[in-house]
């Protein structure tokens, strides 16, 4: 049996494996692809939804059969949280992960560093490499509970009363509702929607939204025809399949639709909702929950696009509202500067000298982020086989040592740097004494919405 340390890997035998965490904990799992985002509610396995294709939760034990996972799944991330909500993990015995094969034989054990104030701990991930599966020990803490964990993996949840009706079993966490969840039950659609168009008067939408934004001191947004076009396409796809989701059953994400419509963005937000029948009802729905309200009021957004579909056979109404700020060279430079500044603050706390911005490393980092969007992958190794040091050399860099951090889905420099600092491997790059220079890349689009690269040199 292997004793794993954070970042340690273990090849898994073929067939099902079981991971068990004894003690006063709840085990949960998120099934994702290489982009690190769930496809829909069915990819979130926890005590209120204890089964998904290839993953079954029974008490403290989660059994995963990689061959039976949904199509496209390449990763299963295992997390634990206190069985008593609101309890910090530091007040409980340290969670220990036990891994066994289909016959019950021990394969590995992982005892992560003792958590403190965290309320969720990512213990491990099962991931596919070629035709085989491996297990990687993580030990990464989160302080926002299951709702915060779900957001990191692409499920936008907000505190609210528990949902009743057909969607209640798919709510993201106790006392939470997925913002993309239906307020009026989503069932399978027997046919195409009766019609798909923007809200009957888009400028009424802008007027209602801008009134709400003005009340909290946020500048107005203007409707952009490219965002409206992307919203129309995504709403129609959701209605045709009878379900809400950032990625529709045709395999296209709402972010890919935005970029495909010709809108390159620096930041983006979305509301995916079913139930409200009018613009006023839709905006009122968004105003009732913290996460949705923050998006609606976010002062960073300058443009919006909205569409709704009335699905005649079921009577449901599907909505997509998109919020964005366009990409501009000065904005991109500002994002890179903010990431560099936040990174150097972390180094200063550790007593390390700051990293200097390097234009060659920046060019290589930017190219990699753009490449991950355009070729739909998420990896340090590009489809052609190039590695971080190859990309640095191609850009003309002669730095002797190279390191790389990547991330996807985070909506701000602060969020992405915080995520890297909460991950042992990424944190080690940020705090490596031998690195002296840094390049930062950012691109919007793809399946995750945002792709970030840090390229270090020394």
Tab-separated table of C-alpha atoms in Angstrom, residues 44 46-48 145-148 150 157-158 160 162 168 170-178:
chain	number	residue	atom	x	y	z
A	44	UNK	CA	-22.049	16.779	-8.650
A	46	UNK	CA	-23.001	14.370	-2.700
A	47	UNK	CA	-25.325	13.167	0.051
A	48	UNK	CA	-28.476	14.615	-1.547
A	145	UNK	CA	-18.284	25.353	1.957
A	146	UNK	CA	-19.813	23.131	-0.698
A	147	UNK	CA	-21.339	26.149	-2.448
A	148	UNK	CA	-17.917	27.735	-2.917
A	150	UNK	CA	-19.268	24.045	-6.614
A	157	UNK	CA	-24.852	28.371	-6.372
A	158	UNK	CA	-26.285	31.000	-4.084
A	160	UNK	CA	-31.490	30.587	-0.697
A	162	UNK	CA	-34.267	24.875	-0.431
A	168	UNK	CA	-34.817	19.805	-5.583
A	170	UNK	CA	-30.164	18.499	-7.971
A	171	UNK	CA	-29.662	21.592	-5.834
A	172	UNK	CA	-25.969	22.317	-5.333
A	173	UNK	CA	-25.918	22.059	-1.516
A	174	UNK	CA	-28.256	22.100	1.475
A	175	UNK	CA	-30.041	25.431	1.596
A	176	UNK	CA	-28.555	26.414	-1.741
A	177	UNK	CA	-29.890	26.593	-5.259
A	178	UNK	CA	-27.945	26.423	-8.467
